[in-house]
Coordinates of C-alpha atoms in Angstrom, one line a residue:
Chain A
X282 CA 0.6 33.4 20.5
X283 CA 3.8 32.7 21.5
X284 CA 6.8 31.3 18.8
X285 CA 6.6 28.0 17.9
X286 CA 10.2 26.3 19.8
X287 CA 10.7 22.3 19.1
X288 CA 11.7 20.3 21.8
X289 CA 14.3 17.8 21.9
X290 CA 11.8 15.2 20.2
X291 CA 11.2 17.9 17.7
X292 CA 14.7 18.9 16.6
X293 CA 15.6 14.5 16.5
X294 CA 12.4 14.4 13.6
X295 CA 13.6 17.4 11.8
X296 CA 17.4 16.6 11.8
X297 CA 16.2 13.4 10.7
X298 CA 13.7 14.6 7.7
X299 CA 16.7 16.9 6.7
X300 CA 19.5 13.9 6.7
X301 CA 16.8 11.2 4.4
X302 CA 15.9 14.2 2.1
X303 CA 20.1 15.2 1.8
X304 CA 21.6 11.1 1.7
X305 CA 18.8 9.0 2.3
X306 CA 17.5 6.8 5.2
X307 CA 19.6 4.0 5.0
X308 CA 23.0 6.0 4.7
X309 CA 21.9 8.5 7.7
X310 CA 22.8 6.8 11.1
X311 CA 21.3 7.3 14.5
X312 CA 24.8 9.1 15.3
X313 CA 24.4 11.6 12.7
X314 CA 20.9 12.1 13.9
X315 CA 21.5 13.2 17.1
X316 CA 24.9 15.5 16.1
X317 CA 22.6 17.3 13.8
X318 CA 19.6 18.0 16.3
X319 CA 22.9 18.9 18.6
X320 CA 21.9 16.3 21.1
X321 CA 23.6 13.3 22.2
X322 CA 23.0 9.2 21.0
X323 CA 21.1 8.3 24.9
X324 CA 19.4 12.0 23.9
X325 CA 17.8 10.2 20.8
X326 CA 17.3 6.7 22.4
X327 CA 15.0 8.0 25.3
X328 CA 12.6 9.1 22.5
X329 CA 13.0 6.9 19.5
X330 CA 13.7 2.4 20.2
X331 CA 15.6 3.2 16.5
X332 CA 15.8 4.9 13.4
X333 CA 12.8 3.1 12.2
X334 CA 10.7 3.9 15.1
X335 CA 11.0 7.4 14.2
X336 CA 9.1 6.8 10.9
X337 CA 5.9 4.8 12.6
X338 CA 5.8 7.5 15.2
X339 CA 3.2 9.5 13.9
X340 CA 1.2 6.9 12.6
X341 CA -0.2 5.1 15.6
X342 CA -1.8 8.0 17.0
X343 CA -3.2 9.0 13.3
X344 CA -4.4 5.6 13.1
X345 CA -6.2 5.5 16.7
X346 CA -8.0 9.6 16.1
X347 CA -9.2 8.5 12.9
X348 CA -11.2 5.4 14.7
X349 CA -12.4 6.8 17.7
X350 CA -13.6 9.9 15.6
X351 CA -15.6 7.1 13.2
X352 CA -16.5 5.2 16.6
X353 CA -18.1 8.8 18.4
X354 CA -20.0 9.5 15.2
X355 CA -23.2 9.9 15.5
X356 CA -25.8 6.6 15.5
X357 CA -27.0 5.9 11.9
X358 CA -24.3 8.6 10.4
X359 CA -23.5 6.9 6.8
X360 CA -20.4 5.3 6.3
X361 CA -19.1 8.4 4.8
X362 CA -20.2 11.1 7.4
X363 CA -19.0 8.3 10.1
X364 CA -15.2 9.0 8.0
X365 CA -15.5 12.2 7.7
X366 CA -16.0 12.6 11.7
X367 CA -13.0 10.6 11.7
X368 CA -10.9 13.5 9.6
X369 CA -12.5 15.9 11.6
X370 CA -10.9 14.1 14.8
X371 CA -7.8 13.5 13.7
X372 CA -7.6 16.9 12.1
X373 CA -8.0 19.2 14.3
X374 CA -4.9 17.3 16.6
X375 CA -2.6 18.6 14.0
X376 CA -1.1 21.6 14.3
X377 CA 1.8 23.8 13.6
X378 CA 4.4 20.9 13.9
X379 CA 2.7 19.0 11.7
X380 CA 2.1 21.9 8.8
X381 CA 5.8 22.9 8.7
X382 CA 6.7 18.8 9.0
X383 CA 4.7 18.3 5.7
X384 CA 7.3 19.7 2.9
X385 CA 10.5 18.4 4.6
X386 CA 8.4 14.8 4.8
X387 CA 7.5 14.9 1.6
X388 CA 10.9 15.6 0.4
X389 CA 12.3 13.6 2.5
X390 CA 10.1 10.5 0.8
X391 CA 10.8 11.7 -2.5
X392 CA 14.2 11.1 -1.9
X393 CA 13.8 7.1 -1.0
X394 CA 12.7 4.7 -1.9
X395 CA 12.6 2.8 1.1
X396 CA 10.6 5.7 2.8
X397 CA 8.3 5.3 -0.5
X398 CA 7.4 2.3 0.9
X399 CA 7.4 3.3 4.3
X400 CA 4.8 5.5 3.6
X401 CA 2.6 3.5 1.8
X402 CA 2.5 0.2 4.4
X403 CA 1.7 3.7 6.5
X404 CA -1.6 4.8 4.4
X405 CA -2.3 0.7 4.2
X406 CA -2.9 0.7 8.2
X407 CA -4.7 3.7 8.2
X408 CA -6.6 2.7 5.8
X409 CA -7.4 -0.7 7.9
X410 CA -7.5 1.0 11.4
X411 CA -10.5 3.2 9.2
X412 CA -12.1 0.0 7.7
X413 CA -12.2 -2.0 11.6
X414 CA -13.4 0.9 13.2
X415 CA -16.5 1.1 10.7
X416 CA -17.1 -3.0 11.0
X417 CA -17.2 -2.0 14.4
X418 CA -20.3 -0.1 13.5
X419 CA -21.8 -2.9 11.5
X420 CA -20.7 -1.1 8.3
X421 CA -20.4 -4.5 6.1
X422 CA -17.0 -5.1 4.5
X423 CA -17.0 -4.2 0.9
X424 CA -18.7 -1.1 2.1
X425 CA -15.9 -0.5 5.3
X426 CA -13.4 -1.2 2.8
X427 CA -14.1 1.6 0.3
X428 CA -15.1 4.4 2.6
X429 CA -11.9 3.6 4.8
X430 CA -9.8 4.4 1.3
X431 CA -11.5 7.3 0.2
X432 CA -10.6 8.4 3.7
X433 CA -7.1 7.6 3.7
X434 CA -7.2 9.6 0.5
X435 CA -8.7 12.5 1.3
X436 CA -6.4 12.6 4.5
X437 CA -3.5 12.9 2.5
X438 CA -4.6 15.0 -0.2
X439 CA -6.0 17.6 2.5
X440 CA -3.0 17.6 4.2
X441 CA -0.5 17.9 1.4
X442 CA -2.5 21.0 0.7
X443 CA -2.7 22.7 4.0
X444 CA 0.9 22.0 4.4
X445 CA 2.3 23.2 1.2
X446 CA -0.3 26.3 1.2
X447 CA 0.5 29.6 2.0
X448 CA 0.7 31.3 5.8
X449 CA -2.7 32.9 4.6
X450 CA -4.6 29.9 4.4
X451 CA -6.4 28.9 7.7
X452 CA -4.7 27.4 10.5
X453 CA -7.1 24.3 10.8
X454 CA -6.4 21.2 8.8
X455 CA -10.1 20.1 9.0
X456 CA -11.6 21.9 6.2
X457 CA -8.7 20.5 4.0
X458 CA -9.5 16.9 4.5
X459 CA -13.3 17.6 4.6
X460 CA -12.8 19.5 1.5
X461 CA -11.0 16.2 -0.3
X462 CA -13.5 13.6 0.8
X463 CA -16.7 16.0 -0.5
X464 CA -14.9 16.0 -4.0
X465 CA -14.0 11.8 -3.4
X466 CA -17.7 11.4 -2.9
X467 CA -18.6 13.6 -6.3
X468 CA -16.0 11.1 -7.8
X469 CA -17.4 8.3 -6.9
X470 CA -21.0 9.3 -8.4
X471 CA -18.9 9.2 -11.6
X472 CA -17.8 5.8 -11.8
X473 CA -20.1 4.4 -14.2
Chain B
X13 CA 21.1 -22.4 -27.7
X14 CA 20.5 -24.0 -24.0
X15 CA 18.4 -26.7 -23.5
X16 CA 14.9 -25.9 -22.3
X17 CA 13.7 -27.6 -19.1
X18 CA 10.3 -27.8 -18.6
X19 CA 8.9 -26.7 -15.4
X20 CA 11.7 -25.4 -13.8
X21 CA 10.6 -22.1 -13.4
X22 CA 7.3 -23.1 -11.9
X23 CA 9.3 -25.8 -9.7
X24 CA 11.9 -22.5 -8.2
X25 CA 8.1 -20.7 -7.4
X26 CA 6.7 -24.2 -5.7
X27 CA 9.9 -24.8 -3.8
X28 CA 10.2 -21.0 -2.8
X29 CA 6.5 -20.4 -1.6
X30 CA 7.0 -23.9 0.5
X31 CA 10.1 -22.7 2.1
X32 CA 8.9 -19.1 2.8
X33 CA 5.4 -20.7 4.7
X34 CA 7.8 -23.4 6.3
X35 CA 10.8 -20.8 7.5
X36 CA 9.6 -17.4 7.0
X37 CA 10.7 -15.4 3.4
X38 CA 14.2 -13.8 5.8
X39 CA 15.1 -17.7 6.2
X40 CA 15.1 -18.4 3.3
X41 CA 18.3 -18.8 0.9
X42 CA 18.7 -19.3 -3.1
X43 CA 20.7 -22.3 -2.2
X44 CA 17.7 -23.9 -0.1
X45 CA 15.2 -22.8 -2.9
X46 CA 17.2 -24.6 -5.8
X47 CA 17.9 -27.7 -3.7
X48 CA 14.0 -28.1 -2.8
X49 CA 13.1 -27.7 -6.8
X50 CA 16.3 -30.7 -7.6
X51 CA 17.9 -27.7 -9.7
X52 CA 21.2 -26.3 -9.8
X53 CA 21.7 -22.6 -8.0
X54 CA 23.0 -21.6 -12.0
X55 CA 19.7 -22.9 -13.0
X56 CA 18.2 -20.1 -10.5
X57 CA 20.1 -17.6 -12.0
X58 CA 19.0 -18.4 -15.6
X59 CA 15.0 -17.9 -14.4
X60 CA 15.5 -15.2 -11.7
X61 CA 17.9 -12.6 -10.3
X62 CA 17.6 -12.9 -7.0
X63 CA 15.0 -13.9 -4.1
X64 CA 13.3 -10.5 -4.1
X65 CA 12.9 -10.7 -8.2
X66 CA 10.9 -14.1 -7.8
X67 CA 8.2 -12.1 -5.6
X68 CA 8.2 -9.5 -8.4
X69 CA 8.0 -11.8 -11.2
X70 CA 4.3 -11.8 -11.3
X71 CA 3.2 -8.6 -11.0
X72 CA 5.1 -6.4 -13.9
X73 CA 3.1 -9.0 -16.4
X74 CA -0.1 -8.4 -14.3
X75 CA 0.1 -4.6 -14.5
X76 CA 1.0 -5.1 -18.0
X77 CA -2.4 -6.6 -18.8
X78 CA -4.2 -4.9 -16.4
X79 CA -3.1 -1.9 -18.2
X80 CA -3.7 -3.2 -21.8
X81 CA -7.3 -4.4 -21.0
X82 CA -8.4 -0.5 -19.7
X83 CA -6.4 0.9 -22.9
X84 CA -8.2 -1.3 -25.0
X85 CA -11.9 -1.0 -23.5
X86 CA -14.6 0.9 -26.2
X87 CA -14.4 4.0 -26.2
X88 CA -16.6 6.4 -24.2
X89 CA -16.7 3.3 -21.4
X90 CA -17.1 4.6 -18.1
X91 CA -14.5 4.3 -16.0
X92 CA -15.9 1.3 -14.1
X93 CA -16.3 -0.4 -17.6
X94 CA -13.2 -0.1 -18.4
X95 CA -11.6 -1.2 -15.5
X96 CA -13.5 -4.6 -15.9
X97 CA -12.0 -4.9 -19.1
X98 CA -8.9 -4.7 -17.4
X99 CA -10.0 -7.6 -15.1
X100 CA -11.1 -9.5 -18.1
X101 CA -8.1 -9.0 -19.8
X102 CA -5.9 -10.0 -16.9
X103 CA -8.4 -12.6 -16.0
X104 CA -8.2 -15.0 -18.9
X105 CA -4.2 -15.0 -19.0
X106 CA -4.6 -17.3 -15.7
X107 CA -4.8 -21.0 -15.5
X108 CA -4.1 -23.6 -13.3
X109 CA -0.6 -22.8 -12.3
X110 CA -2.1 -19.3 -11.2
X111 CA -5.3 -21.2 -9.3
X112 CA -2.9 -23.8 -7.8
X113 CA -0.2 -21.2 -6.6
X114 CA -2.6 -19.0 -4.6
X115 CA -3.6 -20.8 -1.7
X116 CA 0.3 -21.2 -1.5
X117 CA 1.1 -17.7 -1.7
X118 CA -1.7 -16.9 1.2
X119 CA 0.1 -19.6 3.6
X120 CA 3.7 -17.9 2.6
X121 CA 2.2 -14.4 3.0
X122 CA 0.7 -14.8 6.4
X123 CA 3.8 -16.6 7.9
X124 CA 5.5 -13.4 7.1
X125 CA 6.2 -9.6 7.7
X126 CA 8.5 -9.1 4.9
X127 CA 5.9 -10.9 2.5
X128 CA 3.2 -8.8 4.1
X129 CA 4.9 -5.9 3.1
X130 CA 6.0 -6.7 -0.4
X131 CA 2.1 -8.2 -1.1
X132 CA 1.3 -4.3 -0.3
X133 CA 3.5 -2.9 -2.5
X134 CA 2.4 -4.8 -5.2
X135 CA -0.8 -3.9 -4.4
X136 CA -0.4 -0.5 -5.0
X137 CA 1.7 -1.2 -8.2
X138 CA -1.0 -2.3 -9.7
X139 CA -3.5 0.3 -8.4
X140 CA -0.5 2.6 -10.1
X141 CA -1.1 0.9 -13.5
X142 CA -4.8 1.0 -13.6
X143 CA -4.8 5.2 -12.1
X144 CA -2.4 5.8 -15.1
X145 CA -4.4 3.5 -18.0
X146 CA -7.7 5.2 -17.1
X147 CA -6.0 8.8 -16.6
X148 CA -4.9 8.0 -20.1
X149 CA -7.9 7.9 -21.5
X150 CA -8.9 10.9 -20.1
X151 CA -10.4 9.6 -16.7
X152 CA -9.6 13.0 -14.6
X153 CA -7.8 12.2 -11.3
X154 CA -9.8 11.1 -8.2
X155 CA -12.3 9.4 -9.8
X156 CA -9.3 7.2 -11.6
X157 CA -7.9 6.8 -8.6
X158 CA -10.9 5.6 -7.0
X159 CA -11.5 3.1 -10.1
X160 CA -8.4 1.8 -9.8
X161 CA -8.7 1.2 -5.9
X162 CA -11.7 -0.9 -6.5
X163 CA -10.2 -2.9 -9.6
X164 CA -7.2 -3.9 -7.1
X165 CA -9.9 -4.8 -4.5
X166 CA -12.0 -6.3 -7.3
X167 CA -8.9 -8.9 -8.4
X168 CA -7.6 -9.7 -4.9
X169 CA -11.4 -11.1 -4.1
X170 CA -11.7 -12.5 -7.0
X171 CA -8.9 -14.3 -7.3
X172 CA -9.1 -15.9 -3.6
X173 CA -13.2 -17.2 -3.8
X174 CA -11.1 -18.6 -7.3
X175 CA -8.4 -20.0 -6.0
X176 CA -9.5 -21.4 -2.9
X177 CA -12.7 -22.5 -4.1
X178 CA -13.5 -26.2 -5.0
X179 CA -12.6 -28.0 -8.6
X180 CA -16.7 -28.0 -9.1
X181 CA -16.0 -24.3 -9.9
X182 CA -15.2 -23.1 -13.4
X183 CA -11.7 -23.0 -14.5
X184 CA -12.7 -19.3 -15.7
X185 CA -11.3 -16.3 -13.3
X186 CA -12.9 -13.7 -15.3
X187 CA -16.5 -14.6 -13.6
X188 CA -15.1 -13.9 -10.6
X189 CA -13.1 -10.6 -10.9
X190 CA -16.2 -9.1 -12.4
X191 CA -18.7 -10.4 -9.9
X192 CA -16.3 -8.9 -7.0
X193 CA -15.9 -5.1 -9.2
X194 CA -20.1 -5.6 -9.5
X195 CA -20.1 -5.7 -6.0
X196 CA -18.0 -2.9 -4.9
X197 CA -20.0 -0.9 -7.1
X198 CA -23.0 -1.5 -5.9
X199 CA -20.9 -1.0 -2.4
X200 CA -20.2 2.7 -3.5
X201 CA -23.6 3.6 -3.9
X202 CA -24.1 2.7 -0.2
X203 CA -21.2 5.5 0.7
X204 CA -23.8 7.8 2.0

């Protein structure tokens, strides 16, 4: 399998990850962007509207994997197996970008707090692209609601853990996120 | 000592939530917000920092009791039992200012992005609270997390059947709350 070598849309996210995590997002300019990823400004403008673009990037096509994989689950599948086909959808588009992405993201939202909030307004509309995509099912709305969170958890909790594990670990997100939502479920037995 | 004036606090929040709904929360100046309450800009200054701090002022109290209700619910509660004593607790501290405001907060909200965003945020502030009341007591950490989830849920619903319903009701949110968490428990056992 051949080295993994990032593309010009590759190097702008990275340069950009490492310039939040070193000054933060609102003192790192589009400028600075592009000189770090050694490209020029019309470089970064063909792939990115603006800086903030670059942060909703990702989540649009999260957001649609994680419905259609709830919309193609099987007929009658519980609201929770209709989620966790969503996971599996959605995971298994990930791959080695997205692994080595994970750290420098996280660090990168550690270190502002306007990406904080970024990234939870980001979990929010997964969480409601989940909870329409199981009304679409005729999954009524308390119910949508709750399964659509417990899958936006055990997204990010089974990622955080692929991408921060070791090389050894398997390559495939999938049983990561899986994983997270069998131990959600057990939680929710617990509830009282 | 300065001399009290009734109601001008409440008056800022009136005149604010008006002016967000009637020209978005961006549109909005301090200036605009003190002449619609008939108060000084000083007098602004004396109740709130700034525009953003107004949005904010309710939710540090509601975490606070939110908080206080789960740390003081009988010990060995389950963790649903104790979130509803964090509802109660919360609950009873609002009267009619509370009940009148929200269907003017849900007009400000949906006429804007910014308030969209912020009502989010608070959102998961007070999820925040509740996850670190119930890990407090010992609650280990997805099932808190989970609890917590549903007690946001739990006082969002609540609050709006309470707020937007008719005066016939009872004054009482408590009722309310609890009937919403009742029924996002017996939504989890219908997970699958």
């Amino acid at each position: 399998m051949a080295r993994w070598e990032p593309g010009a849309r590759e190097r702008i996210v990275l340069a950009a990850l490492d310039l939040f995590t070193e000054q933060g997002y609102d003192g790192t300019t589009v400028a600075q962007i592009a000189e770090r990823a050694g490209l020029t400004k019309s470089t970064f403008f063909r792939h990115f509207r603006d800086k903030r673009e670059l942060l909703a990037a990702g989540q649009e096509t999260l957001s649609r994997l994680l419905a259609e994989g709830i919309a193609e689950a099987a007929e009658g599948a519980t609201p929770l197996a209709a989620v966790a086909a969503g996971l599996e959808r959605a995971s298994t588009e990930m791959g080695p970008i997205n692994r080595e992405l994970g750290p420098r993201i996280s660090a990168a939202v550690a270190a502002s707090t306007e990406l904080q909030e970024r990234a939870i307004l980001k979990n929010v509309g997964l969480a409601a692209a989940m909870t329409d995509a199981l009304a679409a099912r005729g999954v009524p709305d308390p119910v949508a609601h709750l399964a659509a969170e417990m899958g936006v958890l055990a997204f990010k909790r089974g990622f955080a853990e692929w991408s921060e594990g070791s090389g050894a670990a398997t390559d495939d997100l999938a049983p990561y996120t899986l994983a997270a939502l069998h131990d959600l479920r057990a939680a929710s037995a617990s509830l009282g």
